[in-house]
Short mmCIF file of C-alpha atoms and ligand atoms in Angstrom, two decimals:
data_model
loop_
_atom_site.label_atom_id
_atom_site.label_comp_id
_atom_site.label_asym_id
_atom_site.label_seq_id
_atom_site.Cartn_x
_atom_site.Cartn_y
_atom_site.Cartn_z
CA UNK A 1062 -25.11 10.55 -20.71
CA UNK A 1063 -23.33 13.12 -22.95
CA UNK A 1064 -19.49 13.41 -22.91
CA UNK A 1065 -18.06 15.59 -20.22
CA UNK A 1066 -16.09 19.14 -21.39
CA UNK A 1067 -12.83 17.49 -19.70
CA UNK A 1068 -13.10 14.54 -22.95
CA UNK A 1069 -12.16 17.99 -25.06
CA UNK A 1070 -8.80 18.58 -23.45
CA UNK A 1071 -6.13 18.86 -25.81
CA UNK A 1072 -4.77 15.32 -23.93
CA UNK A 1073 -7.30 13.07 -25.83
CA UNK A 1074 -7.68 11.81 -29.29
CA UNK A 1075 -11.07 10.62 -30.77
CA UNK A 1076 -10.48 7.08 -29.76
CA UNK A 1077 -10.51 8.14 -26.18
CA UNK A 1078 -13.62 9.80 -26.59
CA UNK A 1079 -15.44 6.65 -28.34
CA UNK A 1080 -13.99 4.59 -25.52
CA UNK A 1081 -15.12 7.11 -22.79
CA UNK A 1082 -19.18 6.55 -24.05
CA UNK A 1083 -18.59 2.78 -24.39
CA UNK A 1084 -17.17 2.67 -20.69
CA UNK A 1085 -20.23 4.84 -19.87
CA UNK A 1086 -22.76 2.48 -21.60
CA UNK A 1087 -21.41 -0.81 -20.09
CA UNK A 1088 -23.54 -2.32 -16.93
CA UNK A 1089 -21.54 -2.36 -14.35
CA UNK A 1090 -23.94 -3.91 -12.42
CA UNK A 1091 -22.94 -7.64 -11.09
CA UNK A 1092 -25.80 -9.67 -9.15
CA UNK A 1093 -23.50 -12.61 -7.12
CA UNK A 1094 -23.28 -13.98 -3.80
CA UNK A 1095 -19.97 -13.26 -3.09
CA UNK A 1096 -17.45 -10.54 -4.01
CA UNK A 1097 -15.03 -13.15 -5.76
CA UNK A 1098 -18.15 -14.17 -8.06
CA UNK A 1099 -18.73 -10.65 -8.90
CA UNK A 1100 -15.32 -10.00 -9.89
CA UNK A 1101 -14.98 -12.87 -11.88
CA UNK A 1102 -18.61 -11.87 -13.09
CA UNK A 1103 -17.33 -8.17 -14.05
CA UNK A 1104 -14.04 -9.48 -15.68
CA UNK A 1105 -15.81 -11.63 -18.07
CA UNK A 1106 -18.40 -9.11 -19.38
CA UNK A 1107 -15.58 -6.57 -19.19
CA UNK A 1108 -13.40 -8.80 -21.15
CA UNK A 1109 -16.34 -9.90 -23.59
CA UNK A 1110 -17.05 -5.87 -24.06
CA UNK A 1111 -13.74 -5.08 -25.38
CA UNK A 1112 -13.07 -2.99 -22.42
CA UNK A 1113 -9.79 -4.93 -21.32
CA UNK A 1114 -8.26 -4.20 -24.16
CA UNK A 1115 -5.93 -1.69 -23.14
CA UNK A 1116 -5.02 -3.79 -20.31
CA UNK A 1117 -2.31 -5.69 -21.98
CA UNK A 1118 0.25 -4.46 -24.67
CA UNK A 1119 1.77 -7.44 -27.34
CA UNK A 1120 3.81 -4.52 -29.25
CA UNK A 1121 7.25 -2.27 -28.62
CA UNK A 1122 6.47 -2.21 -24.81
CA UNK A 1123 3.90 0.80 -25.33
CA UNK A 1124 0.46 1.28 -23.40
CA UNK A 1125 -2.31 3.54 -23.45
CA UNK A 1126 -2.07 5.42 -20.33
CA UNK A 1127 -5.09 7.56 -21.58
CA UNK A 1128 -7.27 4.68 -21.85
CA UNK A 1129 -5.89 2.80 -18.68
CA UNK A 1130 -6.66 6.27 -16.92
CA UNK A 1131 -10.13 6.74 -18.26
CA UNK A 1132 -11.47 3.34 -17.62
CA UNK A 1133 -10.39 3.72 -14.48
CA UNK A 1134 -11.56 7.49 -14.05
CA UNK A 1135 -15.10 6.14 -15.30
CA UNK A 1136 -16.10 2.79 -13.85
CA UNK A 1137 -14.19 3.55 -10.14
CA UNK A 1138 -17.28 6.56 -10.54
CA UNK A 1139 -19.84 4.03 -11.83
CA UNK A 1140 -18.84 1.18 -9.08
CA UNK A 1141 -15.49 0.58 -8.01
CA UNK A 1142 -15.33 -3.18 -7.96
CA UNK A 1143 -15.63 -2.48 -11.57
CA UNK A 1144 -12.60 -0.77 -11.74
CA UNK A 1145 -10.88 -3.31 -9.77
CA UNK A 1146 -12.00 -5.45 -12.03
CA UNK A 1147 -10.42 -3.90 -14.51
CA UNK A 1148 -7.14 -2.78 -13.18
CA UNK A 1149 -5.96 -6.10 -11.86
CA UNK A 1150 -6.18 -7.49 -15.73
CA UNK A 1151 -3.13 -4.84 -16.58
CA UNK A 1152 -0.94 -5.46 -13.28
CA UNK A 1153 -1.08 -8.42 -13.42
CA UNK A 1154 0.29 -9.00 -16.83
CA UNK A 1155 1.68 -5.99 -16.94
CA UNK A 1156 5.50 -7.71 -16.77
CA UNK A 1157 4.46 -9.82 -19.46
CA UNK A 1158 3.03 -7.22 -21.82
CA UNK A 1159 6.76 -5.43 -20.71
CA UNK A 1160 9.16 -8.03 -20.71
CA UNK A 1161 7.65 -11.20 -21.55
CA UNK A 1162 8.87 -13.56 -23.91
CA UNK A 1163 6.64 -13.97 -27.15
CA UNK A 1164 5.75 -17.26 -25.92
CA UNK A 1165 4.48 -15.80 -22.80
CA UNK A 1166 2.83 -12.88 -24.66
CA UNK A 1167 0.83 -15.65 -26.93
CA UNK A 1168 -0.34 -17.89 -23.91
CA UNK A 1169 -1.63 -15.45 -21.28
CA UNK A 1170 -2.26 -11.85 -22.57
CA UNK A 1171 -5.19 -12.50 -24.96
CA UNK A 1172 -6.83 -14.68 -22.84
CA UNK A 1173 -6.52 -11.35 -19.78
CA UNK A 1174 -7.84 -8.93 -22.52
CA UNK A 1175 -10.39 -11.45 -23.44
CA UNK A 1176 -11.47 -11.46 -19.43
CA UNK A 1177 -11.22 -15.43 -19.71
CA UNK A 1178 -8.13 -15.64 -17.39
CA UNK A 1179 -7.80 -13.32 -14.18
CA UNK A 1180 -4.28 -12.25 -13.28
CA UNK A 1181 -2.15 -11.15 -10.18
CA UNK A 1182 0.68 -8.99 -9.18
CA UNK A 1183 2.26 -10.72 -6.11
CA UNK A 1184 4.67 -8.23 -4.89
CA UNK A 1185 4.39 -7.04 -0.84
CA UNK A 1186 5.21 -9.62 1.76
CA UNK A 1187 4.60 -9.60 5.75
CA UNK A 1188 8.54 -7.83 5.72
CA UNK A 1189 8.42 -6.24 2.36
CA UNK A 1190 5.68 -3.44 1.65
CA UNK A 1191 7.29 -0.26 0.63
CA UNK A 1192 10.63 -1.73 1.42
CA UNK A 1193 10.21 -4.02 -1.74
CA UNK A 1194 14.12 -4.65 -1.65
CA UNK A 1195 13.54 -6.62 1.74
CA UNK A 1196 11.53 -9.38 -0.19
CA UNK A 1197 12.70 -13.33 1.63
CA UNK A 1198 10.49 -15.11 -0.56
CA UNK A 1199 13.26 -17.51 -3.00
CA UNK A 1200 13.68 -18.59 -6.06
CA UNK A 1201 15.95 -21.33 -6.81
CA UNK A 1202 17.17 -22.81 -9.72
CA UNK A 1203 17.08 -26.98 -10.01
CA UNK A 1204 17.61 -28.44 -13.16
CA UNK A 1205 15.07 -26.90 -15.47
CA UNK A 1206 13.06 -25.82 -12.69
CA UNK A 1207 12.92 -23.18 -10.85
CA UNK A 1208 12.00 -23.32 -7.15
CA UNK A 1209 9.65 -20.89 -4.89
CA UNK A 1210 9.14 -20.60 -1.70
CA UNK A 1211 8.40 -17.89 0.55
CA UNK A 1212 4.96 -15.83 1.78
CA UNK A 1213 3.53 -12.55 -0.34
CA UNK A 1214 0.39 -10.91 1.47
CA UNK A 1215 -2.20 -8.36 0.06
CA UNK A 1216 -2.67 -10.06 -3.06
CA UNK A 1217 -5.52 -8.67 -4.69
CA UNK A 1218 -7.22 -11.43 -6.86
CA UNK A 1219 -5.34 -13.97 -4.65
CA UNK A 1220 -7.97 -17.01 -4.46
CA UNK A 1221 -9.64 -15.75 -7.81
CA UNK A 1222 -6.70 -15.68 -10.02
CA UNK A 1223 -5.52 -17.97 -12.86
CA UNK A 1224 -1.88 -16.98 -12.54
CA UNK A 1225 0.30 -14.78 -10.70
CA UNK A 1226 3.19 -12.77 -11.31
CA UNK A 1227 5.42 -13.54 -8.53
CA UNK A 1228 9.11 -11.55 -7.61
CA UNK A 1229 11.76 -13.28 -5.66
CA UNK A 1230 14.48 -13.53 -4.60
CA UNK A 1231 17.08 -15.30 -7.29
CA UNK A 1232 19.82 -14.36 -5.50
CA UNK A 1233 22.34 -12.53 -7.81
CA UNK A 1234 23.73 -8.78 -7.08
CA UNK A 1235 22.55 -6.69 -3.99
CA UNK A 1236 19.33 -6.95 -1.91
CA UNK A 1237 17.46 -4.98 -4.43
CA UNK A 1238 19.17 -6.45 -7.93
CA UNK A 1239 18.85 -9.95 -7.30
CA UNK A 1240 15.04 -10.34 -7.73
CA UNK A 1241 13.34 -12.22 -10.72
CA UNK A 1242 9.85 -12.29 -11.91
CA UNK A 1243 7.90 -15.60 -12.23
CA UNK A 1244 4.20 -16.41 -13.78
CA UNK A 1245 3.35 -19.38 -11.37
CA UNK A 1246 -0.51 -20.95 -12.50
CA UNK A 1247 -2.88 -20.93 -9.95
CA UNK A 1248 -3.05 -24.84 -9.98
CA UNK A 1249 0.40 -25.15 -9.18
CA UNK A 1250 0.69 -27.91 -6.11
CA UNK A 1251 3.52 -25.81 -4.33
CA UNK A 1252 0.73 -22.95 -4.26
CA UNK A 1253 -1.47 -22.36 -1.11
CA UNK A 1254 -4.25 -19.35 -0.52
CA UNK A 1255 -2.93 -19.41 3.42
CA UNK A 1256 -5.94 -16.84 4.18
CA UNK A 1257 -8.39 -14.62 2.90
CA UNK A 1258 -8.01 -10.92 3.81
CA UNK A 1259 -11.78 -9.22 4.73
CA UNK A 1260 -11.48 -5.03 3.84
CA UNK A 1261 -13.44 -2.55 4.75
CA UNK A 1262 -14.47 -1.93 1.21
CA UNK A 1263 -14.69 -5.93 -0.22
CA UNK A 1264 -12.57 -7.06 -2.97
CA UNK A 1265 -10.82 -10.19 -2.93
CA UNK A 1266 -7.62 -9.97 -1.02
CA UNK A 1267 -5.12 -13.18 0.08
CA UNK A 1268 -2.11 -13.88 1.68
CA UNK A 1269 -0.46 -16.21 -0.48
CA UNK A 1270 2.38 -19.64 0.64
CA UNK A 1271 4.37 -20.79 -1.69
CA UNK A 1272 6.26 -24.35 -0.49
CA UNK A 1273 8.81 -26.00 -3.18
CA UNK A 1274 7.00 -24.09 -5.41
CA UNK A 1275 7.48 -25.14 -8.65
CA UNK A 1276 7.54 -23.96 -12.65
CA UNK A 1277 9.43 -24.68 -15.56
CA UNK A 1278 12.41 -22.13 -16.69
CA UNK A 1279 10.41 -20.74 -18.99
CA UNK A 1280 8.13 -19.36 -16.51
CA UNK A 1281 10.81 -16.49 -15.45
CA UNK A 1282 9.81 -13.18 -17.22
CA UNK A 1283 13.07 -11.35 -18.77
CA UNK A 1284 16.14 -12.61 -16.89
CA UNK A 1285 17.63 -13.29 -13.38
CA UNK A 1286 18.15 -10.11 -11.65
CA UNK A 1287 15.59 -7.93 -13.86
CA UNK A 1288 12.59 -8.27 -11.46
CA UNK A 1289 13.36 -5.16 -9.39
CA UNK A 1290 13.27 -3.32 -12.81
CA UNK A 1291 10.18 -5.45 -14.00
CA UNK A 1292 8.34 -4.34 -10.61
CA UNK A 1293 9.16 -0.63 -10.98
CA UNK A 1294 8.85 -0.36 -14.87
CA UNK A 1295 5.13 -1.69 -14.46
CA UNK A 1296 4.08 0.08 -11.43
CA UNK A 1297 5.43 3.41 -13.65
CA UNK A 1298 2.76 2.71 -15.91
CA UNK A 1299 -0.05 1.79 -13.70
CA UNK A 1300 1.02 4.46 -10.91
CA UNK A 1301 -1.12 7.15 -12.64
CA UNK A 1302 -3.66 5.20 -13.18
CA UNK A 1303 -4.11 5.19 -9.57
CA UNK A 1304 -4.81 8.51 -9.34
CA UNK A 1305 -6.90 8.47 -11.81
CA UNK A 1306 -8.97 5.83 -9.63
CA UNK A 1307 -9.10 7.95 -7.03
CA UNK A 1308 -10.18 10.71 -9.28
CA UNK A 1309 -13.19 8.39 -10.23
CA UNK A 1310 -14.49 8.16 -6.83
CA UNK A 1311 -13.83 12.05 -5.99
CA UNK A 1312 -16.30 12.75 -9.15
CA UNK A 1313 -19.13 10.31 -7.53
CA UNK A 1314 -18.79 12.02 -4.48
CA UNK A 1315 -19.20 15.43 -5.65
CA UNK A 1316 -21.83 13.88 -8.55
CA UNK A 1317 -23.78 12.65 -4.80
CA UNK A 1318 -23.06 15.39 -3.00
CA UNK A 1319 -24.36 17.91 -5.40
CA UNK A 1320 -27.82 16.15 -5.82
CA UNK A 1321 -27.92 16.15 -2.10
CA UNK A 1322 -28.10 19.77 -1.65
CA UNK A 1323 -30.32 20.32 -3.72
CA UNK A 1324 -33.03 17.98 -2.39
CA UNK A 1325 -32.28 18.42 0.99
CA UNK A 1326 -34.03 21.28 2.99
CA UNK A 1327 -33.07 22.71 6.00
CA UNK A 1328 -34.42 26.14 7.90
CA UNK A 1329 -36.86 26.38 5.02
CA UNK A 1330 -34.86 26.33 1.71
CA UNK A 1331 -32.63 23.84 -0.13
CA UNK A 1332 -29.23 23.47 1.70
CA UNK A 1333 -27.70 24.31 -1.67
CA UNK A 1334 -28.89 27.86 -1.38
CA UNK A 1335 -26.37 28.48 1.47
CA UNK A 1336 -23.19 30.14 0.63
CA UNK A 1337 -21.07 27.51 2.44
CA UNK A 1338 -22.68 25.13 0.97
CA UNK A 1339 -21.57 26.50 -2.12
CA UNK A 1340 -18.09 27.26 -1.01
CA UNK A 1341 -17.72 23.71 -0.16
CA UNK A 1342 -18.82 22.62 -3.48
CA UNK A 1343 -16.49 24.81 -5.49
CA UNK A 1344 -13.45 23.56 -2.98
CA UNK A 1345 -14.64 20.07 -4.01
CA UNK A 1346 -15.03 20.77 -7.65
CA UNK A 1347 -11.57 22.77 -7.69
CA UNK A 1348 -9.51 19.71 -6.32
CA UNK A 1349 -11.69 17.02 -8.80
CA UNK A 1350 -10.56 19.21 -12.13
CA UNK A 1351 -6.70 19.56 -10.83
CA UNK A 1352 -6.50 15.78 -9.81
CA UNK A 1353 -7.86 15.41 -13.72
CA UNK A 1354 -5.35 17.84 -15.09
CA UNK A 1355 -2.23 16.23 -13.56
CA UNK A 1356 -3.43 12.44 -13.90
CA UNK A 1357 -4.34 12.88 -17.46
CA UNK A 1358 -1.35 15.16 -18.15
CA UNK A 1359 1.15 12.34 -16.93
CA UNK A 1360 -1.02 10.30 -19.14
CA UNK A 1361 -0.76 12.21 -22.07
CA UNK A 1362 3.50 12.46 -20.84
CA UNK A 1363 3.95 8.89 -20.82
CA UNK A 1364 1.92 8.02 -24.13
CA UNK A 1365 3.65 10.64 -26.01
CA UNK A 1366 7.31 10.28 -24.40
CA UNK A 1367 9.69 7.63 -24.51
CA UNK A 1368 10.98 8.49 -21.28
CA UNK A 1369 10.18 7.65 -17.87
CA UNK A 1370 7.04 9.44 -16.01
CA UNK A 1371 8.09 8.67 -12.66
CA UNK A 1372 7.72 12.65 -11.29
CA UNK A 1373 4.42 13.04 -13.09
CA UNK A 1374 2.94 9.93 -11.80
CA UNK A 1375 3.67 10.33 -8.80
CA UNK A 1376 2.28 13.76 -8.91
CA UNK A 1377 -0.78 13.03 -10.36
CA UNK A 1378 -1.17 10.01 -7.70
CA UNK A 1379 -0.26 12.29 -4.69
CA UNK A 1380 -2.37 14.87 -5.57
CA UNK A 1381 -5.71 12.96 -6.41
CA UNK A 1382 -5.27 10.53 -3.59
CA UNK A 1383 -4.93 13.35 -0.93
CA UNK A 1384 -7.55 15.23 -2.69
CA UNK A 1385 -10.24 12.36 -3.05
CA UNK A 1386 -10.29 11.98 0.52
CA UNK A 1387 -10.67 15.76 1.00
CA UNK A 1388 -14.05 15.06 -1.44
CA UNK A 1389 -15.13 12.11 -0.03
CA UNK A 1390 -14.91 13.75 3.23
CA UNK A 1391 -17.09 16.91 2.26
CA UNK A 1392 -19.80 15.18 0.62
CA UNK A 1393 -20.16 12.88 4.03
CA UNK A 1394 -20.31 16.43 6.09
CA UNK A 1395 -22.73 17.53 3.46
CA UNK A 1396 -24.88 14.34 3.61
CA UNK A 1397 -25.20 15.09 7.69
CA UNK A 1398 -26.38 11.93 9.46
CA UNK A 1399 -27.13 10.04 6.47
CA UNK A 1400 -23.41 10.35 5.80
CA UNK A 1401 -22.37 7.02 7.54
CA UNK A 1402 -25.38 5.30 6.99
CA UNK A 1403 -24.26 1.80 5.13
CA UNK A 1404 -26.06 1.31 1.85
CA UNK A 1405 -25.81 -1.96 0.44
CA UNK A 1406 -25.34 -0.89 -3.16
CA UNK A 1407 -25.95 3.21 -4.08
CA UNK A 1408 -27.32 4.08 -7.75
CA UNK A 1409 -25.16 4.46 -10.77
C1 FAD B 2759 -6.24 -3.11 -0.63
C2 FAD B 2759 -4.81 -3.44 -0.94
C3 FAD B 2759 -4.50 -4.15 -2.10
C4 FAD B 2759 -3.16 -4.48 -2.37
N1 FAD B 2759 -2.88 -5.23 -3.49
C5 FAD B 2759 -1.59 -5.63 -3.70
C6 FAD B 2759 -1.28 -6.51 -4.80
O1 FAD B 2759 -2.15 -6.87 -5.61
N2 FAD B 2759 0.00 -6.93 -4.94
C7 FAD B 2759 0.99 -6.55 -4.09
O2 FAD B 2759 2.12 -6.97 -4.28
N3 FAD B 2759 0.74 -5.72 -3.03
C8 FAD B 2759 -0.53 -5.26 -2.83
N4 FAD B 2759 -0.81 -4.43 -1.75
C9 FAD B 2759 0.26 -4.09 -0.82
C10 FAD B 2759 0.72 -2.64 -0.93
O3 FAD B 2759 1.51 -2.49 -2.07
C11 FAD B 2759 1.45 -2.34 0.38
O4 FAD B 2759 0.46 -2.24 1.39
C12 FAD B 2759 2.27 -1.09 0.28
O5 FAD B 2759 3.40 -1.33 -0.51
C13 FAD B 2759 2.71 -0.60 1.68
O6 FAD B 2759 3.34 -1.63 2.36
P1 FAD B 2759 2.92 -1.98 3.87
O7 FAD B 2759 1.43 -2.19 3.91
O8 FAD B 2759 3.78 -3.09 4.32
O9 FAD B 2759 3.21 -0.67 4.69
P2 FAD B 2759 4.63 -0.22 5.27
O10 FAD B 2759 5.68 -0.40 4.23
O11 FAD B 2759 4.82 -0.89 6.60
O12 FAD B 2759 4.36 1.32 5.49
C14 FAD B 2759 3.68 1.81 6.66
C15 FAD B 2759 3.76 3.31 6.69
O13 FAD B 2759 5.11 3.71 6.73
C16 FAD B 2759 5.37 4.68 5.73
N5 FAD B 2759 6.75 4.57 5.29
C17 FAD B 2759 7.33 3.60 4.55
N6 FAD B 2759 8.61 3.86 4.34
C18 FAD B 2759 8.87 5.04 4.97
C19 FAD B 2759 10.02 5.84 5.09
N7 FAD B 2759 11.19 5.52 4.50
N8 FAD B 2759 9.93 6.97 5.83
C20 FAD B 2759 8.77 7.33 6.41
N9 FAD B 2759 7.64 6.62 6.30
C21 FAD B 2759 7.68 5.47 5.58
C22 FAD B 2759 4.39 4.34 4.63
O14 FAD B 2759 4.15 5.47 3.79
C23 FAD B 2759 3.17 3.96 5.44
O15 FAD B 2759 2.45 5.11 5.82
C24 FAD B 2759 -2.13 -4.08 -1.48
C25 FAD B 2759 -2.46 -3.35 -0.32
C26 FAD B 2759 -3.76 -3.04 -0.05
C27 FAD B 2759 -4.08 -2.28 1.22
#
């Protein structure tokens, strides 16, 4: 397919636009019998295409948020388990690649980039979703050991992962300064998948135990007390990114929606000749190129700043979350019936 006019914003550089057509020519198809296989399956050949790159960072902190945000943009379009895939590999290293220690940085980012080892973010727990200062799970220091134990819940990747980044609690400071950041192996004995999580839309989900949990001191990312900061500094650079996921699936929508219309005929002409047909369209269209402008402008913000992006993530996430569903929704009214019909796997 040729490059979209939106890959000639002033935002992007050439690189962008060569990784754009190689994101476009990968096969995102993944034949398995489960969805864990198939994510494993897509990490690998993601990983073997060079497309996880961007995922990890082993220099001065700095990612490309235009290439985060266009892999996302392109394969959550093409099939979003792809782009789950994909975004997992950068939160869950994402501390590392920020804080880690260049031991750390050596042992598990190019094996994420290379799609050989799957990582986790384990953050939320039953008590502690947006309230991430309420996190219980602990962290305890024994000799030169530390100690986990506690319960995290929506882990995506939990049961698939090789290790996870896990915050808590270490105990030093306030409710919300006294976290730390741990990578914990996925073979570790104090380590239990306690239950798989089934979603409407299947990717693999756990609720994770962790019982006298564990690791060696070198296993904390940055130091005692820094994992609030950790948290926050990494979800500030995959926040947009977000958005631009949900910009991904607002474009496949309106991509399905508009060949829809135009095959489908009702009271003898194509129901794209109607003008609220149209009006719909250009409602849907409107809200798919501002969720683009503001996700790729906080992009372009944060890879060209030194600052903090927080407004302009959370902008750009806001606005093409709400919006996506807005799309979504008007391409189901303008499928009709065949709307909610469940399709095991639609073209790409
Ligand atoms: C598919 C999926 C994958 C996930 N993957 C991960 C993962 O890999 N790692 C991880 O750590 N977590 C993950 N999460 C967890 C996610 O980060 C939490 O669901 C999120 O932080 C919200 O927490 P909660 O579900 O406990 O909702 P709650 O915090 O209970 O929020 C419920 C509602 O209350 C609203 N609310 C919250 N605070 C306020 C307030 N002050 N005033 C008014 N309203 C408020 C919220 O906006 C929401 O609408 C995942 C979740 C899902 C659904």
């Amino acid at each position: 397919m040729g490059l979209e006019p939106f890959l000639g914003w002033p935002f992007f550089e050439e690189h962008h636009r060569r990784l754009a057509r190689e994101l476009h020519g990968f096969d995102v198809h993944q034949e398995s019998s489960s969805v864990e296989e198939a994510c494993r399956g897509l990490v690998r050949r993601l990983g073997e295409a060079g497309l996880l790159a961007s995922c990890i960072s082993q220099e001065k902190q700095k990612f490309d948020v235009r290439s985060l945000a266009l892999s996302r943009d392109i394969l959550a379009r093409r099939e979003p388990l792809a782009d789950f895939a994909f975004a997992m590999q950068g939160l869950g290293s994402g501390p590392i690649s920020l804080f880690g220690s260049d031991l750390q940085k050596r042992e598990y980012l190019p094996p994420v980039a290379r799609g050989e080892r799957i990582a986790a973010f384990a953050l939320s727990e039953p008590q502690a979703g947006s309230d991430v200062g309420a996190i219980a799970t602990r962290a305890r220091r024994e000799g030169s050991q530390w100690v986990l134990d506690g319960t995290k819940t929506w882990i995506s990747n939990g049961g698939i992962a090789d290790h996870y980044v896990v915050f808590a609690r270490t105990g030093e400071g306030e409710a919300k300064a006294g976290l730390g950041a741990f990578i914990v192996d996925a073979g570790n004995a104090g380590l239990r998948i306690r239950e798989k999580i089934e979603t409407i839309a299947p990717h693999p989900l756990a609720t994770l135990e962790f019982q006298d949990c564990r690791v060696k001191a070198d296993a904390m990312i940055g130091v005692p007390g820094q994992g609030m900061k950790i948290a926050l500094a990494t979800l500030d650079v995959f926040r947009t990114t977000v958005g631009a996921a949900a910009l991904g699936l607002a474009r496949r929508a309106l991509d399905e929606a508009l060949a829809r219309v135009k095959s489908r005929q009702v009271f003898g002409k194509p129901l794209a000749e109607f003008q609220l047909t149209q009006a719909r369209l250009a409602d849907m269209a409107t809200a798919v190129e501002a969720a683009a402008l503001l996700v790729y402008r906080a992009a372009w913000v944060k890879d060209t700043t030194d600052g903090r992006i927080t407004r302009e993530a959370a902008m750009a996430k806001l606005f093409a979350t709400e919006s996506a569903q807005q799309v979504i929704d008007g391409a189901v009214q303008l499928f009709g019936g065949t709307g909610v019909v469940a399709f095991a796997r639609m073209k790409t």
